[in-house]
Each structure stands twice: as C-alpha cells, then as structure tokens.
Short mmCIF file of C-alpha atoms and ligand atoms in Angstrom, two decimals:
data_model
loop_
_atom_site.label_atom_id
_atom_site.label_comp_id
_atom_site.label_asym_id
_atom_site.label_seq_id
_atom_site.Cartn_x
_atom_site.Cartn_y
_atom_site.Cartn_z
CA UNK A 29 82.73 137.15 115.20
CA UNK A 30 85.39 139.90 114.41
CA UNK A 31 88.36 139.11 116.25
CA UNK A 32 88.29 142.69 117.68
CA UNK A 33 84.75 142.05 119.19
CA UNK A 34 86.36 138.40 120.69
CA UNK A 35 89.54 140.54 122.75
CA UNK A 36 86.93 143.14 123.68
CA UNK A 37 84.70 140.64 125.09
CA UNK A 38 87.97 138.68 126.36
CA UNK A 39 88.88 141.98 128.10
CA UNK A 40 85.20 142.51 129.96
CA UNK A 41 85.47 139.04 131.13
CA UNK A 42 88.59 139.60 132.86
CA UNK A 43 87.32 142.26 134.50
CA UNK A 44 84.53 140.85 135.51
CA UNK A 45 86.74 137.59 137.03
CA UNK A 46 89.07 140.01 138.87
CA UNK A 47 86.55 141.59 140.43
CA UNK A 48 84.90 138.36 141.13
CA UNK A 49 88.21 137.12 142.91
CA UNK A 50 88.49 140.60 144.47
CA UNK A 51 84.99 140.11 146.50
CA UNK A 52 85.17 136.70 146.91
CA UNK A 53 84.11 136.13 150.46
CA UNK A 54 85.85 132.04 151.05
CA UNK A 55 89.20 131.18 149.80
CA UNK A 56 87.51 128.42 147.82
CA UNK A 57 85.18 130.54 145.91
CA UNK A 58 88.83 132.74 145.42
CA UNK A 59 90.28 129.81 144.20
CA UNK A 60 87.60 128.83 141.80
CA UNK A 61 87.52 132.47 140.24
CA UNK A 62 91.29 133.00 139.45
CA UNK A 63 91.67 129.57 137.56
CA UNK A 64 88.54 131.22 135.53
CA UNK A 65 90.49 134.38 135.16
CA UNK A 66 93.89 132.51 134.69
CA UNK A 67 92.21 130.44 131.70
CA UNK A 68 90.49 133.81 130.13
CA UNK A 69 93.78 134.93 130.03
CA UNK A 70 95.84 132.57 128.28
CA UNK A 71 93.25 132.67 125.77
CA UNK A 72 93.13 136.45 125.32
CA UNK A 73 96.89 135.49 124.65
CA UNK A 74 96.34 133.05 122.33
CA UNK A 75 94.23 135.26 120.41
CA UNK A 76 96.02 138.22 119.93
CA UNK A 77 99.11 136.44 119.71
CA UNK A 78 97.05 134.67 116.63
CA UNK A 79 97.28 131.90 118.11
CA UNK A 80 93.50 131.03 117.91
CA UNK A 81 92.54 128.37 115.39
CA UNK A 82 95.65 126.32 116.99
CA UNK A 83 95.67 122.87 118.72
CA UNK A 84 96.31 123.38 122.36
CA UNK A 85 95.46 120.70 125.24
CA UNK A 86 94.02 120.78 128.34
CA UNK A 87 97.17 122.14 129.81
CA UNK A 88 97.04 124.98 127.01
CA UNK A 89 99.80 123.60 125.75
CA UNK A 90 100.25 123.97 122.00
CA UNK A 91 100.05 120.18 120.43
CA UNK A 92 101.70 119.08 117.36
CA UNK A 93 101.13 115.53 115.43
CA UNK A 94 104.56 114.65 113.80
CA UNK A 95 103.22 116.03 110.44
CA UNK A 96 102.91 119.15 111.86
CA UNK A 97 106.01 119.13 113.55
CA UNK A 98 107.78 117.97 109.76
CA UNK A 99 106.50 121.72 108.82
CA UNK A 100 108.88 123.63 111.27
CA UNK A 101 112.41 122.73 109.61
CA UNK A 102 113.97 125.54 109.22
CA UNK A 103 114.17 125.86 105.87
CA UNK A 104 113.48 129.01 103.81
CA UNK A 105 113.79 130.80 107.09
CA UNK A 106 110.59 128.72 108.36
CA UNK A 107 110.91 128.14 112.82
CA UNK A 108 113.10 125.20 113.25
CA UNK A 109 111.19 122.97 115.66
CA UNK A 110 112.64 119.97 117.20
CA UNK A 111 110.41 117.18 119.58
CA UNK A 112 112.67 115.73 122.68
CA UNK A 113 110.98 113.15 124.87
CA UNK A 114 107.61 114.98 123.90
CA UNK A 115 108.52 117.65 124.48
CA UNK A 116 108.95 120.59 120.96
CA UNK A 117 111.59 122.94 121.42
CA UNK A 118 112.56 125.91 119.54
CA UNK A 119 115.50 126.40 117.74
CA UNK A 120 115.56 128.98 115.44
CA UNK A 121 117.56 130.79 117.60
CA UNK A 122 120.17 128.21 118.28
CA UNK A 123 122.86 129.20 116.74
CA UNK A 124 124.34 125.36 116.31
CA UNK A 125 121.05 124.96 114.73
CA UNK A 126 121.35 127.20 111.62
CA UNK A 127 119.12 126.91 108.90
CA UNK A 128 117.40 123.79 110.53
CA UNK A 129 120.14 121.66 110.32
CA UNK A 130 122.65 120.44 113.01
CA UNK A 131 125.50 118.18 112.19
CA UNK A 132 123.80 116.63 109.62
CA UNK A 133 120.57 116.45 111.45
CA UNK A 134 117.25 118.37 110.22
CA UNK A 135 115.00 119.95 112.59
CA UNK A 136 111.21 119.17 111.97
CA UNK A 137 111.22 115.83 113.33
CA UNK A 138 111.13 113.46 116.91
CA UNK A 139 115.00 113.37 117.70
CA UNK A 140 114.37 111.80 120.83
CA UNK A 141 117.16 109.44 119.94
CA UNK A 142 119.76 111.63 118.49
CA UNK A 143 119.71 113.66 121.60
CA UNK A 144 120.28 111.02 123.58
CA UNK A 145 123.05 109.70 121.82
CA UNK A 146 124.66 112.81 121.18
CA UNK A 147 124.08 115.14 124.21
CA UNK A 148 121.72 113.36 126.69
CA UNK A 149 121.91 116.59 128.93
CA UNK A 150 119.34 118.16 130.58
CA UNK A 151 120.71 121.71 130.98
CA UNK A 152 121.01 121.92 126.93
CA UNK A 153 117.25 121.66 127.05
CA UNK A 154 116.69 123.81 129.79
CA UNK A 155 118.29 126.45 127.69
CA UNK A 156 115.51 126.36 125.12
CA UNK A 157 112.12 127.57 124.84
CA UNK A 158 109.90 125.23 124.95
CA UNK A 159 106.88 125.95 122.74
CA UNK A 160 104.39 122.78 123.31
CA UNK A 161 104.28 118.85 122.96
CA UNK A 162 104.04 116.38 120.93
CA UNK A 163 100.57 114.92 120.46
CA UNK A 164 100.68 111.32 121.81
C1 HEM B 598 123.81 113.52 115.80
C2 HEM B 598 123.59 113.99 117.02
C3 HEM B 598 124.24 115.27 117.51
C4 HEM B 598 125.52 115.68 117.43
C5 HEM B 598 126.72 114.94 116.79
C6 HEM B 598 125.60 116.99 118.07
C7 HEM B 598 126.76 117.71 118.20
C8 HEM B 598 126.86 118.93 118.83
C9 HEM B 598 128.09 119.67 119.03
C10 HEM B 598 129.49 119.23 118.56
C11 HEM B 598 127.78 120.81 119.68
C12 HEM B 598 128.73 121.94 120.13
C13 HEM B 598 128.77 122.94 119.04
C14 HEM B 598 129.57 124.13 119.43
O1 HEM B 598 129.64 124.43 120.60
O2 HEM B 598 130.02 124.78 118.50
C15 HEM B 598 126.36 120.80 119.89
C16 HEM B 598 125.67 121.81 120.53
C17 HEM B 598 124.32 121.80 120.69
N1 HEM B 598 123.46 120.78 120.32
FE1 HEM B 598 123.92 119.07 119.42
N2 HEM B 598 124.39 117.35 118.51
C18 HEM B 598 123.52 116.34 118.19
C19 HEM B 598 122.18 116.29 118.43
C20 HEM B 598 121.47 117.31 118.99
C21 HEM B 598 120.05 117.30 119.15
C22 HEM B 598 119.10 116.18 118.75
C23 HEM B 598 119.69 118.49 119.71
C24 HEM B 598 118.27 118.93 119.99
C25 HEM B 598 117.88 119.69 120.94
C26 HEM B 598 120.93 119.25 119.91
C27 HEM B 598 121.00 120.50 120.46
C28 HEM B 598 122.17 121.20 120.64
C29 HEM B 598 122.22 122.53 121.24
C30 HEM B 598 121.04 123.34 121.73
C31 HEM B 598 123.57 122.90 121.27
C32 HEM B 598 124.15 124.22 121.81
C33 HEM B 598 124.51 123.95 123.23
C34 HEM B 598 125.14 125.13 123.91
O3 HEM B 598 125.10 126.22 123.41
O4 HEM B 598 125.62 124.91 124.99
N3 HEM B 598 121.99 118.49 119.45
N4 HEM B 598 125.83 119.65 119.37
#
C-alpha cells in the first residue's frame, strides 16, 4: 500500500479513537480507547518519520542486535550510536564524541564496560538521547 494511503488511513483512525475516548461513557472503556489511540500514534510517527520497516518492541522501542548497532559508528558522517547497560544512546551530537571516536574508543559497539570504568555517572547519560535498546 502507498505509504500516503497508510498516514491517511493512520490519520482516520485517530480520529475515529479520539472520538471514541471522547464518548466513552466508563473510565475503563476511556482507558482502553486512548492506549488504542496512543499506539496509532506512535506508529503514524514511525511512519512518517520512515521509521516503518524498523525493529521496535513491545514498548515501541527501537531494537538493535549488536550487528546493527556496529553500523552506527560515526564514520563517514554515519549517527554514532553507543549501547550502555542496554540501553543505545546517541552521540552524534556529543561533541567529545567527534567522528565516532572518544579517547580512543569507537562508537558502534556495547561499551557497557568502558563507561563504567571511565565515567560510571548517571547524569552523563541523562544528558543524551536515548534512541532504543539493545536486543537481548
Ligand atoms: C575509555 C573510557 C573513557 C574515557 C577515558 C573517557 C574520558 C572522558 C573525558 C576526559 C571527558 C571530558 C572531556 C571534556 O570535557 O573535554 C569525557 C566526557 C564525556 N564522555 Fe567519556 N570517557 C570514556 C568513556 C566514555 C563512554 C563509554 C561514554 C559513552 C556514553 C562516554 C561519554 C562521554 C560524554 C557524553 C562526555 C561529555 C560529558 C559532558 O559534556 O559533561 N565516555 N570522557
């Protein structure tokens, strides 16, 4: 199906679910209708932020195997990805983190270990985004 035919339909069905929630008549049957409309949602995000065709989980979370991950290392201005107590976190932005690499660290990879070592603190993650986890 054309992806402009999947956000169109995307779009009725939200309308449809906030009106549902809108009438509902029980807080239950509220309930029930807004995690409909809360799931339509993230994937009308998901697709027209392209992000259809990608692994998420049950939490919509996006979910990377370590071989994906080893794709995101910054290199040749690729994202540069790094997994932290399974948790991936984004550093392209970072600017320690330029071109993927980070006192002799490269990004693309589980550094679980080197974080600890090296930082071990919290707020430095809590500084960056967080774009999914690492698939068990
Ligand atoms: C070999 C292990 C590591 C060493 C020796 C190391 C060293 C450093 C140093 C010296 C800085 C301060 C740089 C500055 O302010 O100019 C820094 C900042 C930073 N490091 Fe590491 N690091 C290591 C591992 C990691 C890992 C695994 C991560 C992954 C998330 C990480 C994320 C960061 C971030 C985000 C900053 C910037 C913090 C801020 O702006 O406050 N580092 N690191």
């Amino acid at each position: 199906m054309k992806k402009s035919l999947k956000i169109k339909f995307k779009i009725q069905k939200i309308m449809y679910l906030k009106q549902m929630v809108y009438f509902a008549k029980f807080p239950s049957q509220q309930l029930y209708y807004k995690k409909l409309l809360k799931n339509e949602i993230n994937k009308l995000k998901n697709l027209t932020n392209n992000r259809d065709g990608e692994k998420v989980n049950s939490n919509n979370q996006r979910e990377f195997t370590i071989e994906e991950l080893a794709q995101y290392d910054g290199s040749n201005g690729k994202p540069a990805y790094v997994g932290i107590n399974g948790i991936v976190y984004d550093l392209s932005n970072e600017i320690t983190w330029g071109g993927g690499t980070h006192f002799g660290l490269y990004s693309g990879k589980d550094l679980t270990n080197e974080f600890m070592q090296c930082h071990g603190k919290e707020e430095i993650l809590n500084n960056l985004p967080k774009i999914g986890v690492l698939k068990k």
